[in-house]
PDB file of C-alpha atoms in Angstrom:
ATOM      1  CA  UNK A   1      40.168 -17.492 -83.902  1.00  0.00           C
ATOM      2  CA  UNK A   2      42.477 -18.770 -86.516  1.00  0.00           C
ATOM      3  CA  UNK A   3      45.463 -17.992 -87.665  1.00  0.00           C
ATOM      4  CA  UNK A   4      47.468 -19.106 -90.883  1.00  0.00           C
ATOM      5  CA  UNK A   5      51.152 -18.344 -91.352  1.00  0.00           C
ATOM      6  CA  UNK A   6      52.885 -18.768 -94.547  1.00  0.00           C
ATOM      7  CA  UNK A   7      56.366 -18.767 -96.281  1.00  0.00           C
ATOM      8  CA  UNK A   8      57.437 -19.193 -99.698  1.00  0.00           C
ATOM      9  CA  UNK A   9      54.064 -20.136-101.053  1.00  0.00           C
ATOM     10  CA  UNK A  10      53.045 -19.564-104.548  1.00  0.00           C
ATOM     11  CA  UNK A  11      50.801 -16.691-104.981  1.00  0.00           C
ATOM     12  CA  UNK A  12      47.828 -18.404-106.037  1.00  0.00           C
ATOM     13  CA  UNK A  13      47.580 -20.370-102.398  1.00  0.00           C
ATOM     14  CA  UNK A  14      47.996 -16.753-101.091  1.00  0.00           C
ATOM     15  CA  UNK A  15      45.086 -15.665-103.025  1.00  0.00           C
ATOM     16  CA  UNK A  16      43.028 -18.644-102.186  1.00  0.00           C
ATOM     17  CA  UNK A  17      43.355 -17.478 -98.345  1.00  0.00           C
ATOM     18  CA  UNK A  18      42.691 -14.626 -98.967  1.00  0.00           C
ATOM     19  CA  UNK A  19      39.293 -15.724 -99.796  1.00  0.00           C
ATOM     20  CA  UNK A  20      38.247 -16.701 -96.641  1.00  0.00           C
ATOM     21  CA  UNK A  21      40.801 -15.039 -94.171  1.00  0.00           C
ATOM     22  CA  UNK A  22      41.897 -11.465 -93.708  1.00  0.00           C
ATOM     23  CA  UNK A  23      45.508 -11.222 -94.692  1.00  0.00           C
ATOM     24  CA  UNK A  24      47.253  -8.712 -91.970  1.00  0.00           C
ATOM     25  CA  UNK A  25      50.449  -8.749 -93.213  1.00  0.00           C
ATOM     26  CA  UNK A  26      52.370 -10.883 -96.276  1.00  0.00           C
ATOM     27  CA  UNK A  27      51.986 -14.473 -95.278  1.00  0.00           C
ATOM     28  CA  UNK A  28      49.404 -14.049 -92.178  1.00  0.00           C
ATOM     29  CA  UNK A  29      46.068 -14.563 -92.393  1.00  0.00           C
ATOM     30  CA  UNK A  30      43.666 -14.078 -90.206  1.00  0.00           C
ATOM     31  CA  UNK A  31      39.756 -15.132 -89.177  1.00  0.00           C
ATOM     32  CA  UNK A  32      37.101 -16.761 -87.392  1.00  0.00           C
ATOM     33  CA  UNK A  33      35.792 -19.427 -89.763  1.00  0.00           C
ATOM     34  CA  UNK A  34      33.594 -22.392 -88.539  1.00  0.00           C
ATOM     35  CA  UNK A  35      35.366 -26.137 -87.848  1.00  0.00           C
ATOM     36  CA  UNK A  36      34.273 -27.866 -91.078  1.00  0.00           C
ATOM     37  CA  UNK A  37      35.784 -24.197 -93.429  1.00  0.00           C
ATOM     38  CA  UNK A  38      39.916 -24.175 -91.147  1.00  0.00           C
ATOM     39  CA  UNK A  39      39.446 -28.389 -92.508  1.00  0.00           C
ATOM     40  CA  UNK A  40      38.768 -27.352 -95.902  1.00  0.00           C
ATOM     41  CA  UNK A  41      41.389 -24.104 -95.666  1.00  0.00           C
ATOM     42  CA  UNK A  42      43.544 -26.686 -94.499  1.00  0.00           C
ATOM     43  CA  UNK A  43      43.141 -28.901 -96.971  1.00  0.00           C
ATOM     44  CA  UNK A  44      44.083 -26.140 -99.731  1.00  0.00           C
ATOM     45  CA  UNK A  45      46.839 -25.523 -98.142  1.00  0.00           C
ATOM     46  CA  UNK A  46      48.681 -29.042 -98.015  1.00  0.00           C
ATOM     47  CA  UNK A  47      47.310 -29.030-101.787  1.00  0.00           C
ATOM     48  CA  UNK A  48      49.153 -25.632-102.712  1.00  0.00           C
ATOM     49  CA  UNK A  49      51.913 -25.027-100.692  1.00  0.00           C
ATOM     50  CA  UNK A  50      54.721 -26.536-102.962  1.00  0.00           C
ATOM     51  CA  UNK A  51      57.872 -25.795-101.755  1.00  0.00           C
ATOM     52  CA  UNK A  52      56.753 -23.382 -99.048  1.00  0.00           C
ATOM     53  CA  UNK A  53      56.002 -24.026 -95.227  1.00  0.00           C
ATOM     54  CA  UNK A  54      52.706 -22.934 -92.845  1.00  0.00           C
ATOM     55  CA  UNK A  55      51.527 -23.403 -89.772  1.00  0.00           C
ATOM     56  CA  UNK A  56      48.174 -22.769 -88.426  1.00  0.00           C
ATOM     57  CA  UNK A  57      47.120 -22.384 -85.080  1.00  0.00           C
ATOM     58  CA  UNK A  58      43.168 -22.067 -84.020  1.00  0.00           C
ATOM     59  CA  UNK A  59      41.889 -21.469 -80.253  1.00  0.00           C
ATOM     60  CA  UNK A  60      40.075 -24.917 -78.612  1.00  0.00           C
ATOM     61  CA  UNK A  61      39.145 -26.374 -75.717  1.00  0.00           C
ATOM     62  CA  UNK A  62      42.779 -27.767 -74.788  1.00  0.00           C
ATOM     63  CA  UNK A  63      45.201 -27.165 -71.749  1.00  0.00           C
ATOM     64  CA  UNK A  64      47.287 -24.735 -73.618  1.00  0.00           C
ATOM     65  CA  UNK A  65      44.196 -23.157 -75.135  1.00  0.00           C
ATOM     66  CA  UNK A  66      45.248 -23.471 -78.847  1.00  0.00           C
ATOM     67  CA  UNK A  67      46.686 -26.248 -81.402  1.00  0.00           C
ATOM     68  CA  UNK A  68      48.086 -26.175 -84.535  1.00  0.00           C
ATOM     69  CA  UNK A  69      48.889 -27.727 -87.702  1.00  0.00           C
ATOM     70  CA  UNK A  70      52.494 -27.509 -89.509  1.00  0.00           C
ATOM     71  CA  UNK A  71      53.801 -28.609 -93.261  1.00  0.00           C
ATOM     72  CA  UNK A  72      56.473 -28.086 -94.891  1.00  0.00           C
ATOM     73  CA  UNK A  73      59.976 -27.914 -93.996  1.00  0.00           C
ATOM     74  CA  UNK A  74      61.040 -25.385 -90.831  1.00  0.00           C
ATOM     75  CA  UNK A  75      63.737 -25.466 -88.170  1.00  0.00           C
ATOM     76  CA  UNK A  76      60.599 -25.566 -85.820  1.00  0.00           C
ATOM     77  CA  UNK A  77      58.733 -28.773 -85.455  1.00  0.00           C
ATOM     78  CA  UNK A  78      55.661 -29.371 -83.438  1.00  0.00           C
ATOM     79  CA  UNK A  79      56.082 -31.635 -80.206  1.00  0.00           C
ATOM     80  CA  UNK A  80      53.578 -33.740 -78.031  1.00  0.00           C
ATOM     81  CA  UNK A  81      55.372 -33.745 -74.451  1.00  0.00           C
ATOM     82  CA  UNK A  82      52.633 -35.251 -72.054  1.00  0.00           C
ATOM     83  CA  UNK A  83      49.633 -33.962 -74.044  1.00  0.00           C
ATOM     84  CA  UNK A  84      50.864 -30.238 -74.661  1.00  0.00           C
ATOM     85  CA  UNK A  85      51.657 -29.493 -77.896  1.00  0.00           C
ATOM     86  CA  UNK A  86      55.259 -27.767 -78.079  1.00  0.00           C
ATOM     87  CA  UNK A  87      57.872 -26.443 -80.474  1.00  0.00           C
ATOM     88  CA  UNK A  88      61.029 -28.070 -80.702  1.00  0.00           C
ATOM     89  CA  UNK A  89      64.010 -26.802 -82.769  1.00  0.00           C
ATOM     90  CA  UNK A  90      65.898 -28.207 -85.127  1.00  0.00           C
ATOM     91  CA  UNK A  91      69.894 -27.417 -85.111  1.00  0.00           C
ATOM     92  CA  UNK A  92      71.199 -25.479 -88.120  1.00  0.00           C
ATOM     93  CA  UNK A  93      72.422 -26.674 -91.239  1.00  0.00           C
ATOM     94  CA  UNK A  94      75.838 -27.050 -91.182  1.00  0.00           C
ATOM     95  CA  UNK A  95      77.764 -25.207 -93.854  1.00  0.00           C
ATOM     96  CA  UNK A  96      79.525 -27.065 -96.331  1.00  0.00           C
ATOM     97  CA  UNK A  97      83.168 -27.325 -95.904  1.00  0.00           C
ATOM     98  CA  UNK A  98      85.496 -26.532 -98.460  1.00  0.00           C
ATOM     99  CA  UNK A  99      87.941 -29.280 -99.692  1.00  0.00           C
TER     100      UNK A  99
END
């Protein structure tokens, strides 16, 4: 099982998932493809996502049960903590003060 999560993409990496995953809602994709096809459908994604964020998560033979892949920037960063991969959060931007 994979999954592919996506946010402020251009619409032509959209449609290029689309190819090979079933999109269940905007931005998530969804699909069982083969080792060597989530590389590649990786691999288009660092290529297209511009300005946008992702993460995808598969299901393997791990502790948790799952890993995943981020790019991008996100509040939510992936972190090892004695070999389980975690999310850690990033504090808020601060607004800008006015002078």
């Amino acid at each position: 099982m994979l999954v592919i999560v996506t946010e402020n993409v251009p619409p032509r990496l959209r449609g290029r998932l689309a190819v090979w995953l079933l999109e269940i809602r905007a931005g998530v994709y969804l699909g069982n493809p083969s080792k060597r096809l989530r590389e590649f459908i990786w691999g288009q994604v660092l290529e297209g996502v511009e300005e946008g964020n992702a993460v995808m998560a598969w299901n393997t033979n791990t502790e948790s049960g799952y890993d995943f892949l981020t790019v991008g920037k996100n509040r939510r960063i992936p972190v090892d903590f004695d070999g389980l991969r975690l999310v850690s959060f990033l504090p808020p931007d601060e607004p800008e003060k006015a002078l």
